[in-house]
CSV table of C-alpha atoms in Angstrom, one decimal:
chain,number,residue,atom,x,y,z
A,157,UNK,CA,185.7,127.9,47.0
A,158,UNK,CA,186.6,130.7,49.8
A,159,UNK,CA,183.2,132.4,50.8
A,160,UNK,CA,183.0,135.6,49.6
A,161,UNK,CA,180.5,137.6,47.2
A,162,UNK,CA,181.5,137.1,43.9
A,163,UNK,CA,183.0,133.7,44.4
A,164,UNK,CA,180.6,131.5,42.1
A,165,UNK,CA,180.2,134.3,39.5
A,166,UNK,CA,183.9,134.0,39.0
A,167,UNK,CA,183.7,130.5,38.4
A,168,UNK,CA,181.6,129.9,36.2
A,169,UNK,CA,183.0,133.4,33.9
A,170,UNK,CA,185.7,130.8,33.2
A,171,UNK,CA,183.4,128.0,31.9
A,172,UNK,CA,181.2,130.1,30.1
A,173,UNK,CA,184.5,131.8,28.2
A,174,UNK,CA,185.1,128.3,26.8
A,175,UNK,CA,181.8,127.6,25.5
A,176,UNK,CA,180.6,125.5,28.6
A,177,UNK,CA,177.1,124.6,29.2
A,178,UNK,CA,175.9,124.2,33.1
A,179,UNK,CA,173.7,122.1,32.7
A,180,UNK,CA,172.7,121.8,37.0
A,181,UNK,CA,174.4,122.6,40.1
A,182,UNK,CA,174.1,123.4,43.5
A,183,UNK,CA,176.2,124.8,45.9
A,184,UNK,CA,176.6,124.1,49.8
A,185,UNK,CA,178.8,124.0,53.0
A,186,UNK,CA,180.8,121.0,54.1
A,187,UNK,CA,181.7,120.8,57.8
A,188,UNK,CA,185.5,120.2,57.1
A,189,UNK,CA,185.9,123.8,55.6
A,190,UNK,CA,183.9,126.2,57.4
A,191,UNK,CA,184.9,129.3,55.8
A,192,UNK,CA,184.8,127.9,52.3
A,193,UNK,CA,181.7,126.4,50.3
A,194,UNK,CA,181.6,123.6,47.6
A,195,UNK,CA,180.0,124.3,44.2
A,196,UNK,CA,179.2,121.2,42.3
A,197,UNK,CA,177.8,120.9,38.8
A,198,UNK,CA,177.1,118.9,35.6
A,199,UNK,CA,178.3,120.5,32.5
A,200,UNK,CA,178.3,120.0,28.9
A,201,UNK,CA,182.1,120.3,27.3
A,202,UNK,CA,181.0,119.1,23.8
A,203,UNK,CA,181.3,122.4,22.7
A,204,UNK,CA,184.2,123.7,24.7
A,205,UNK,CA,187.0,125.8,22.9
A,206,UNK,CA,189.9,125.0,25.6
A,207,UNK,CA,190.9,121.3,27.0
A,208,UNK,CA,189.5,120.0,30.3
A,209,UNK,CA,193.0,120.6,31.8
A,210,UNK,CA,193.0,124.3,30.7
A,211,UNK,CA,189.8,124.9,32.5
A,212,UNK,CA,191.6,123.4,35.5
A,213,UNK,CA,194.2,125.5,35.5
A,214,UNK,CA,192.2,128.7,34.9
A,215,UNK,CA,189.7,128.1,37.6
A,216,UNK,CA,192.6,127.2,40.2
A,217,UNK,CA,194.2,130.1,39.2
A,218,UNK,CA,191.2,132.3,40.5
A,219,UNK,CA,191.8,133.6,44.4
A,220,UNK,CA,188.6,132.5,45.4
A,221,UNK,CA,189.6,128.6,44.0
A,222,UNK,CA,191.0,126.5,46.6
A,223,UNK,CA,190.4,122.8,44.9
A,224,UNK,CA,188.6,121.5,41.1
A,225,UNK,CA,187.8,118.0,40.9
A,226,UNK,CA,187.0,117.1,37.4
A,227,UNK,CA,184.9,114.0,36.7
A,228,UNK,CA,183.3,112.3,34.0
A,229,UNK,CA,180.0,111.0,35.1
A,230,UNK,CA,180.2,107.4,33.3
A,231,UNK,CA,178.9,104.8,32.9
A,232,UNK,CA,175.5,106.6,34.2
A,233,UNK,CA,174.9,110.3,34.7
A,234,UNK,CA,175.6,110.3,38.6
A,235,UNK,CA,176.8,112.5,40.6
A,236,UNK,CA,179.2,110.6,42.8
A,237,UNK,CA,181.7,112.9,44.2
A,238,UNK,CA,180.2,114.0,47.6
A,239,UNK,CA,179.9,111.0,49.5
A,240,UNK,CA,178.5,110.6,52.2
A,241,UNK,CA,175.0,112.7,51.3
A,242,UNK,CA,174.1,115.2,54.0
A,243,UNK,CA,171.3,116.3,55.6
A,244,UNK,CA,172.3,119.1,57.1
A,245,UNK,CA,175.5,117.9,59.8
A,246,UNK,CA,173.9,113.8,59.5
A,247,UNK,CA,174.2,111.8,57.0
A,248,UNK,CA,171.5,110.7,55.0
A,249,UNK,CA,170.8,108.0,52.3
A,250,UNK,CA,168.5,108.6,48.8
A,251,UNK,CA,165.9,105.7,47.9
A,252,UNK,CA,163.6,105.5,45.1
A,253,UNK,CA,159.7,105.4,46.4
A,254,UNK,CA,160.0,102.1,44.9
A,255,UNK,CA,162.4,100.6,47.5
A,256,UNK,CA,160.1,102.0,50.1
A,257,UNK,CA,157.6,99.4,48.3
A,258,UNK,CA,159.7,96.6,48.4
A,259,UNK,CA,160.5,96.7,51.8
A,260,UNK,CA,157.4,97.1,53.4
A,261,UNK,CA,155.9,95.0,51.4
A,262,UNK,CA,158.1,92.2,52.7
A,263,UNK,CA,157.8,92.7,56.0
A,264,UNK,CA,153.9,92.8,55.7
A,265,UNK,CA,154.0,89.3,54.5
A,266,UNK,CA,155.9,88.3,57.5
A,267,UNK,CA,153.8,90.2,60.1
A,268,UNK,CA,150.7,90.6,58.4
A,269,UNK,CA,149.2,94.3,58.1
A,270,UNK,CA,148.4,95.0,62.1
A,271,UNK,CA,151.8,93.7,62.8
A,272,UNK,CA,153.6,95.8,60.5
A,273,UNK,CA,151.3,98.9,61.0
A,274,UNK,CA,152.2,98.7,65.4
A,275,UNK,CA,155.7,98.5,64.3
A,276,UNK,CA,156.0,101.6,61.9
A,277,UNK,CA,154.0,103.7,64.0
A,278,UNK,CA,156.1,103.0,67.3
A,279,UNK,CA,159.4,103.6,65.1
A,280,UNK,CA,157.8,106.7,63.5
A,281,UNK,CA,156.8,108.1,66.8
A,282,UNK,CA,160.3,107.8,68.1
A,283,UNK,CA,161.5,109.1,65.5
A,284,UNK,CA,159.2,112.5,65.5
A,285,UNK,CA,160.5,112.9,69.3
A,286,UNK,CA,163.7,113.2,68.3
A,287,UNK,CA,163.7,115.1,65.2
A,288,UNK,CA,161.8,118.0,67.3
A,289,UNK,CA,164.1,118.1,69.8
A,290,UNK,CA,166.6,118.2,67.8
A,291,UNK,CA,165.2,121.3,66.0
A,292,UNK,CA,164.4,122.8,69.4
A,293,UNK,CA,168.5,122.3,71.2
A,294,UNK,CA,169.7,123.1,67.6
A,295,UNK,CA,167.9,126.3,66.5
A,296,UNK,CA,166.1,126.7,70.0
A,297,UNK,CA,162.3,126.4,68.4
A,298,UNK,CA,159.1,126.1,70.1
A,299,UNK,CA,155.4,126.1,70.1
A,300,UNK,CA,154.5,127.9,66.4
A,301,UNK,CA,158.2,127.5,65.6
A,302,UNK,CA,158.4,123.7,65.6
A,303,UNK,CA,155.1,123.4,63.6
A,304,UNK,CA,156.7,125.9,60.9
A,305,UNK,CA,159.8,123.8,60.8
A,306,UNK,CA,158.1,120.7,60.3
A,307,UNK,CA,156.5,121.6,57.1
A,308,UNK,CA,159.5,123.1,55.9
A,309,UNK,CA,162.1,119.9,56.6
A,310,UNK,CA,159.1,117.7,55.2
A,311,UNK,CA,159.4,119.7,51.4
A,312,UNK,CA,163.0,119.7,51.8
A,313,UNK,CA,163.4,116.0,52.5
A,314,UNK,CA,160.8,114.7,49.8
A,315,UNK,CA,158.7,113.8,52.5
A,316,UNK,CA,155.8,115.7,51.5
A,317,UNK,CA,153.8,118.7,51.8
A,318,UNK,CA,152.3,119.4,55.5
A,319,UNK,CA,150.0,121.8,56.5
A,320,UNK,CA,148.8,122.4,60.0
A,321,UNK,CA,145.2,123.2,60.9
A,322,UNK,CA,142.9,124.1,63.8
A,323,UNK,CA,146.0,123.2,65.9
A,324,UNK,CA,145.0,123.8,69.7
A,325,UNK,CA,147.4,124.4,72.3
A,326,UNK,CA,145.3,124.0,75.4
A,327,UNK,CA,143.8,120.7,74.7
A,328,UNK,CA,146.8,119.5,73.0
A,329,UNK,CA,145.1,119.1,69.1
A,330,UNK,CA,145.5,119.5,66.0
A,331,UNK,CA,144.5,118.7,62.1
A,332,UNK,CA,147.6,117.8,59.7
A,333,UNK,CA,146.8,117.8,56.5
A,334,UNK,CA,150.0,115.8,54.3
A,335,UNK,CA,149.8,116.0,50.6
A,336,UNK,CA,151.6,114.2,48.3
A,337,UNK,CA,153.3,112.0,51.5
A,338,UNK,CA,155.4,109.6,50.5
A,339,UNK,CA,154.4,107.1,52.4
A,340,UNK,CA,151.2,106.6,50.8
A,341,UNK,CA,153.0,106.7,47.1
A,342,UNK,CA,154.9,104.1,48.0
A,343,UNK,CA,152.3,102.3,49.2
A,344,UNK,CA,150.4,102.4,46.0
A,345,UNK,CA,146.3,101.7,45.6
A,346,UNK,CA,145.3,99.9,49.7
A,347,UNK,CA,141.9,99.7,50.6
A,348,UNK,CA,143.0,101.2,54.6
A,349,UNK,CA,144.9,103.8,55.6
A,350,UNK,CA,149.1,103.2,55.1
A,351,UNK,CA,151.1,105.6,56.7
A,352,UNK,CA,151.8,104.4,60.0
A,353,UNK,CA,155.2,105.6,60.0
A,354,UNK,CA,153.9,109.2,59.0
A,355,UNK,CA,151.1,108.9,61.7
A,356,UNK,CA,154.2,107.6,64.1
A,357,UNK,CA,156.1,110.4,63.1
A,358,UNK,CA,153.4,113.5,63.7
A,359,UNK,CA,152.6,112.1,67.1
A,360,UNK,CA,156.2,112.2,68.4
A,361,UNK,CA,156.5,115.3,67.5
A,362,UNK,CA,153.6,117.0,68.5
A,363,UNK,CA,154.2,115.4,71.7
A,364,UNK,CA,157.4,117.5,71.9
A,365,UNK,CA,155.4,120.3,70.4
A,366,UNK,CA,152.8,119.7,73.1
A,367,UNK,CA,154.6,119.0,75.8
A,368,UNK,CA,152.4,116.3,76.9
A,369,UNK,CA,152.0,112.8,74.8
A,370,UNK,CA,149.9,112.7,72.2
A,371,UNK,CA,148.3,110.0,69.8
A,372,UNK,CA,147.8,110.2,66.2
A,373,UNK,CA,145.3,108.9,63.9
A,374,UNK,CA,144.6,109.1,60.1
A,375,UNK,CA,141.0,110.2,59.0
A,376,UNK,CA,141.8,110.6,55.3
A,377,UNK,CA,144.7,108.8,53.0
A,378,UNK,CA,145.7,108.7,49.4
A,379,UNK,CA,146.3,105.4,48.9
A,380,UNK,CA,142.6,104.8,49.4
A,381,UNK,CA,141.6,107.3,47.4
A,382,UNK,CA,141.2,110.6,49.1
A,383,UNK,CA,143.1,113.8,48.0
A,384,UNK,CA,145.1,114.1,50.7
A,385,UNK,CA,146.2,112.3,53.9
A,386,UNK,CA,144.6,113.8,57.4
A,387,UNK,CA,145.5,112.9,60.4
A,388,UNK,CA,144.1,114.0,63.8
A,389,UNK,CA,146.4,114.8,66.8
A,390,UNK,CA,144.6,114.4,70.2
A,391,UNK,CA,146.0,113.7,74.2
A,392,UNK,CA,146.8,110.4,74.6
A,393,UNK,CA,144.7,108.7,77.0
């Protein structure tokens, strides 16, 4: 679909003339058509007036239509045209909290909880590093920037919901506050703190935030009961 104003309106005039229902959809760039956009959506045709093949024809007929790919979502309700998933230009892969579960609960029993715990945190922290530079070569963030960033990618990605407090420049601190982290959902009911990786993951980047390294430890987690997960950032020593 070419990007111009107007564009998705004119779609979906066409399915609504024959009775269509959208029933979800989304709509988003793809790297191998930069001045076009791809809108994708479930729709109910159980009440359509006009055939499948008509709605083709009238949709590709529109100026702004460059390609419709029609395709019945059986035997389950997936939406399985746009492979690979993206996250924005890198690919990325969707997994139930469950499966989260499963695997680090496997890997406990082979290296028992300290084991596991060193390894998530040193992956998490590497990680972190490289997500905010990332952010900082590709949108050229910093400081305040970075921070802001951080708590929007972790809403966008599922990851959860972060907010930053009493952060300190100078010394190089700074309370997180993570709610609703995935990490310790997938953990379940623990009688320690679980997210390592999340821990990991907040002192990489504050390190790049910081510009000096930086250690990261958590005060507070729901899978032992609190609200929320905390975790303080302080200079490593």
């Amino acid at each position: 679909m070419k990007d111009v104003p107007g564009a998705l309106a004119n779609a979906a005039k066409v399915l609504a003339n024959a009775n269509i229902n959208i029933k979800t959809g989304s709509s988003f760039y793809v790297n191998e058509h930069p001045n076009a956009g791809v809108w994708s959506c479930f729709v109910d045709v159980s009440r359509a007036t006009k055939s499948l093949d008509d709605i083709k024809k009238e949709l590709k007929e529109l100026d702004v239509v460059l390609e419709v790919i029609l395709k019945e979502p059986k035997p389950a309700p997936f939406e399985s045209i746009h492979f690979p998933v993206l996250h924005g230009n890198t690919r990325a892969v969707i997994m139930p909290i469950g499966a989260f579960w499963a695997l680090w609960d496997g890997f406990e029993r082979i290296l028992k909880h300290s084991g596991l715990s060193a390894v998530l945190y040193d992956a998490g922290k590497k990680t972190g590093e490289h997500a905010a530079k990332r952010l900082k070569e590709i949108f050229g963030l910093s400081d305040k920037g970075l921070i802001q960033a951080l708590s929007q990618a972790g809403q966008a990605t599922g990851w959860a919901i972060t907010e930053f407090r009493q952060v300190d420049f100078k010394r190089c601190t700074a309370t997180i506050i993570v709610k609703d982290c995935f990490e310790a959902a997938a953990w379940r009911k623990k009688p320690y703190a679980v997210c390592h990786w999340t821990r990991g993951y907040l002192a990489g980047y504050m390190s790049t935030v910081f510009s000096n390294p930086v250690e990261a430890m958590e005060t507070k987690c729901i899978a032992k009961g609190d609200k929320y997960c905390e975790f303080r950032v302080q200079r490593k020593i």
